[in-house]
Amino acid sequence: MAIRNIVKHGDDVLTKKCRKIEVFDQRLSQLVDDLFDTLYESGGVGLAAPQVGVLKRVVVIDIDDEPYELINPEIIETRGVQNGPEGCLSYPGQFGMVKRPMYVKIKAQDRTGEWHEYEGEELLARAFCHETDHLDGNMFMRLVDEWLES
Ligand code: NI
């Protein structure tokens, strides 16, 4: 078990494009485990590798005890729209209204390199978008219509 430090907004690492994972080795597996440990410690629902200072296309999400490890994730289909409060572990205590698709289908590899497709609605769809955006250096605040009082 290893908790890594979560990088906060203002750090350049959060605005960089992450590299694709080509090698599915023990080091990757350790990164995925550390991301889950760090996510559970923080109480959030999703965490992307750049948020622990690692510029690689790796994301973890867990909503209602359903863990997703997403390596090289790509959104392949979206439908509808939802507008709701969104936050980020790199912006502690700040929440803003962000429009996202209501439904998102994503494809991603797991730590062994096998491809999977996942579908999500509502919060899970929002998390797929938010975390995938992190891998291209896109922060949610760019999409905020209106900040909420904290
Ligand atoms: Ni975030």
Tab-separated table of C-alpha atoms and ligand atoms in Angstrom:
chain	number	residue	atom	x	y	z
A	1	MET	CA	0.000	0.000	0.000
A	2	ALA	CA	1.389	3.351	-1.025
A	3	ILE	CA	-0.348	6.682	-0.832
A	4	ARG	CA	1.075	9.217	-3.260
A	5	ASN	CA	0.895	12.990	-2.939
A	6	ILE	CA	-1.879	14.618	-4.949
A	7	VAL	CA	-0.656	17.544	-7.034
A	8	LYS	CA	-2.728	20.687	-6.574
A	9	HIS	CA	-3.817	23.212	-9.210
A	10	GLY	CA	-1.137	25.605	-10.389
A	11	ASP	CA	1.354	22.786	-10.950
A	12	ASP	CA	2.423	22.520	-14.623
A	13	VAL	CA	2.173	18.735	-14.564
A	14	LEU	CA	-1.627	19.054	-14.617
A	15	THR	CA	-1.663	20.852	-17.975
A	16	LYS	CA	0.581	18.462	-19.922
A	17	LYS	CA	-0.456	15.737	-22.347
A	18	CYS	CA	0.223	12.250	-20.989
A	19	ARG	CA	2.003	9.438	-22.829
A	20	LYS	CA	0.328	6.231	-23.925
A	21	ILE	CA	1.175	3.101	-21.968
A	22	GLU	CA	3.056	0.646	-24.197
A	23	VAL	CA	4.512	-1.687	-21.566
A	24	PHE	CA	2.211	-3.586	-19.223
A	25	ASP	CA	4.625	-4.543	-16.478
A	26	GLN	CA	4.884	-4.720	-12.703
A	27	ARG	CA	5.689	-1.016	-12.541
A	28	LEU	CA	2.362	-0.184	-14.217
A	29	SER	CA	0.540	-2.537	-11.875
A	30	GLN	CA	2.136	-0.780	-8.884
A	31	LEU	CA	1.073	2.613	-10.258
A	32	VAL	CA	-2.536	1.393	-10.612
A	33	ASP	CA	-2.517	0.014	-7.049
A	34	ASP	CA	-1.048	3.253	-5.705
A	35	LEU	CA	-3.675	5.304	-7.558
A	36	PHE	CA	-6.434	3.206	-5.957
A	37	ASP	CA	-4.829	3.538	-2.490
A	38	THR	CA	-4.518	7.291	-2.952
A	39	LEU	CA	-8.094	7.574	-4.266
A	40	TYR	CA	-9.540	5.650	-1.312
A	41	GLU	CA	-7.480	7.687	1.163
A	42	SER	CA	-8.747	10.932	-0.394
A	43	GLY	CA	-12.417	9.955	-0.496
A	44	GLY	CA	-12.809	11.009	-4.141
A	45	VAL	CA	-14.396	9.060	-6.992
A	46	GLY	CA	-11.625	9.280	-9.590
A	47	LEU	CA	-7.924	9.977	-9.927
A	48	ALA	CA	-5.659	10.345	-12.961
A	49	ALA	CA	-1.914	9.588	-13.010
A	50	PRO	CA	-0.876	13.212	-13.727
A	51	GLN	CA	-2.500	14.127	-10.404
A	52	VAL	CA	0.266	12.162	-8.691
A	53	GLY	CA	2.888	13.661	-11.021
A	54	VAL	CA	3.049	10.761	-13.496
A	55	LEU	CA	2.473	11.783	-17.138
A	56	LYS	CA	0.975	8.489	-18.280
A	57	ARG	CA	-2.493	7.630	-19.599
A	58	VAL	CA	-3.751	5.828	-16.497
A	59	VAL	CA	-6.958	6.544	-14.567
A	60	VAL	CA	-8.778	4.914	-11.686
A	61	ILE	CA	-12.427	5.445	-10.783
A	62	ASP	CA	-14.532	3.953	-8.011
A	63	ILE	CA	-18.177	4.832	-7.529
A	64	ASP	CA	-20.227	2.727	-5.093
A	65	ASP	CA	-17.474	0.099	-4.683
A	66	GLU	CA	-17.197	-0.536	-8.406
A	67	PRO	CA	-13.535	-0.029	-9.319
A	68	TYR	CA	-12.398	0.765	-12.867
A	69	GLU	CA	-8.748	0.766	-13.923
A	70	LEU	CA	-8.521	2.551	-17.251
A	71	ILE	CA	-5.272	2.426	-19.219
A	72	ASN	CA	-5.157	4.417	-22.483
A	73	PRO	CA	-8.876	5.241	-22.184
A	74	GLU	CA	-10.768	6.612	-25.187
A	75	ILE	CA	-14.328	7.883	-25.240
A	76	ILE	CA	-16.062	6.200	-28.177
A	77	GLU	CA	-19.687	7.308	-27.792
A	78	THR	CA	-21.644	9.964	-25.912
A	79	ARG	CA	-25.348	10.776	-25.659
A	80	GLY	CA	-27.447	13.438	-24.012
A	81	VAL	CA	-26.391	16.115	-21.589
A	82	GLN	CA	-26.301	16.583	-17.817
A	83	ASN	CA	-25.481	19.725	-15.865
A	84	GLY	CA	-24.280	19.237	-12.330
A	85	PRO	CA	-21.712	19.999	-9.653
A	86	GLU	CA	-18.192	18.747	-10.327
A	87	GLY	CA	-15.019	18.826	-8.274
A	88	CYS	CA	-11.455	17.565	-8.485
A	89	LEU	CA	-8.969	16.272	-5.917
A	90	SER	CA	-6.493	18.817	-7.318
A	91	TYR	CA	-9.005	21.598	-6.428
A	92	PRO	CA	-9.897	20.694	-2.856
A	93	GLY	CA	-13.153	22.196	-1.660
A	94	GLN	CA	-14.062	23.840	-4.975
A	95	PHE	CA	-17.115	22.788	-6.949
A	96	GLY	CA	-18.596	24.204	-10.126
A	97	MET	CA	-21.456	23.444	-12.474
A	98	VAL	CA	-20.205	21.553	-15.539
A	99	LYS	CA	-22.145	20.181	-18.516
A	100	ARG	CA	-21.231	16.627	-19.503
A	101	PRO	CA	-22.860	13.916	-21.606
A	102	MET	CA	-25.479	11.873	-19.735
A	103	TYR	CA	-24.176	8.641	-21.261
A	104	VAL	CA	-20.582	7.763	-22.149
A	105	LYS	CA	-19.112	4.615	-23.644
A	106	ILE	CA	-15.390	4.221	-23.168
A	107	LYS	CA	-12.769	1.710	-24.231
A	108	ALA	CA	-9.669	1.142	-22.171
A	109	GLN	CA	-7.023	-1.445	-21.404
A	110	ASP	CA	-6.518	-3.063	-18.037
A	111	ARG	CA	-3.134	-3.606	-16.382
A	112	THR	CA	-2.571	-6.750	-18.461
A	113	GLY	CA	-3.154	-4.865	-21.719
A	114	GLU	CA	-6.534	-6.401	-22.471
A	115	TRP	CA	-9.127	-4.053	-24.001
A	116	HIS	CA	-12.580	-3.573	-22.478
A	117	GLU	CA	-15.602	-1.389	-23.153
A	118	TYR	CA	-17.561	0.236	-20.357
A	119	GLU	CA	-20.772	2.229	-20.340
A	120	GLY	CA	-21.653	4.855	-17.764
A	121	GLU	CA	-24.493	7.232	-17.016
A	122	GLU	CA	-24.798	10.206	-14.693
A	123	LEU	CA	-21.877	10.327	-12.215
A	124	LEU	CA	-19.936	7.525	-13.903
A	125	ALA	CA	-20.285	9.216	-17.316
A	126	ARG	CA	-19.098	12.456	-15.709
A	127	ALA	CA	-16.100	10.690	-14.144
A	128	PHE	CA	-15.124	9.045	-17.461
A	129	CYS	CA	-15.041	12.508	-19.071
A	130	HIS	CA	-13.361	14.330	-16.188
A	131	GLU	CA	-10.569	11.780	-15.748
A	132	THR	CA	-9.941	11.297	-19.487
A	133	ASP	CA	-9.647	15.091	-19.816
A	134	HIS	CA	-6.847	15.047	-17.203
A	135	LEU	CA	-4.739	12.903	-19.566
A	136	ASP	CA	-4.751	15.707	-22.126
A	137	GLY	CA	-4.009	18.389	-19.552
A	138	ASN	CA	-7.600	19.652	-19.590
A	139	MET	CA	-8.827	20.778	-16.190
A	140	PHE	CA	-12.512	20.861	-15.324
A	141	MET	CA	-12.414	24.532	-14.289
A	142	ARG	CA	-12.190	25.470	-17.964
A	143	LEU	CA	-15.695	24.058	-18.352
A	144	VAL	CA	-17.258	25.578	-15.231
A	145	ASP	CA	-20.305	27.760	-15.980
A	146	GLU	CA	-20.778	28.843	-12.419
A	147	TRP	CA	-18.828	28.200	-9.196
A	148	LEU	CA	-20.740	26.951	-6.194
A	149	GLU	CA	-20.342	28.341	-2.705
A	150	SER	CA	-18.212	25.998	-0.615
B	1	NI	NI	-9.800	15.874	-11.392
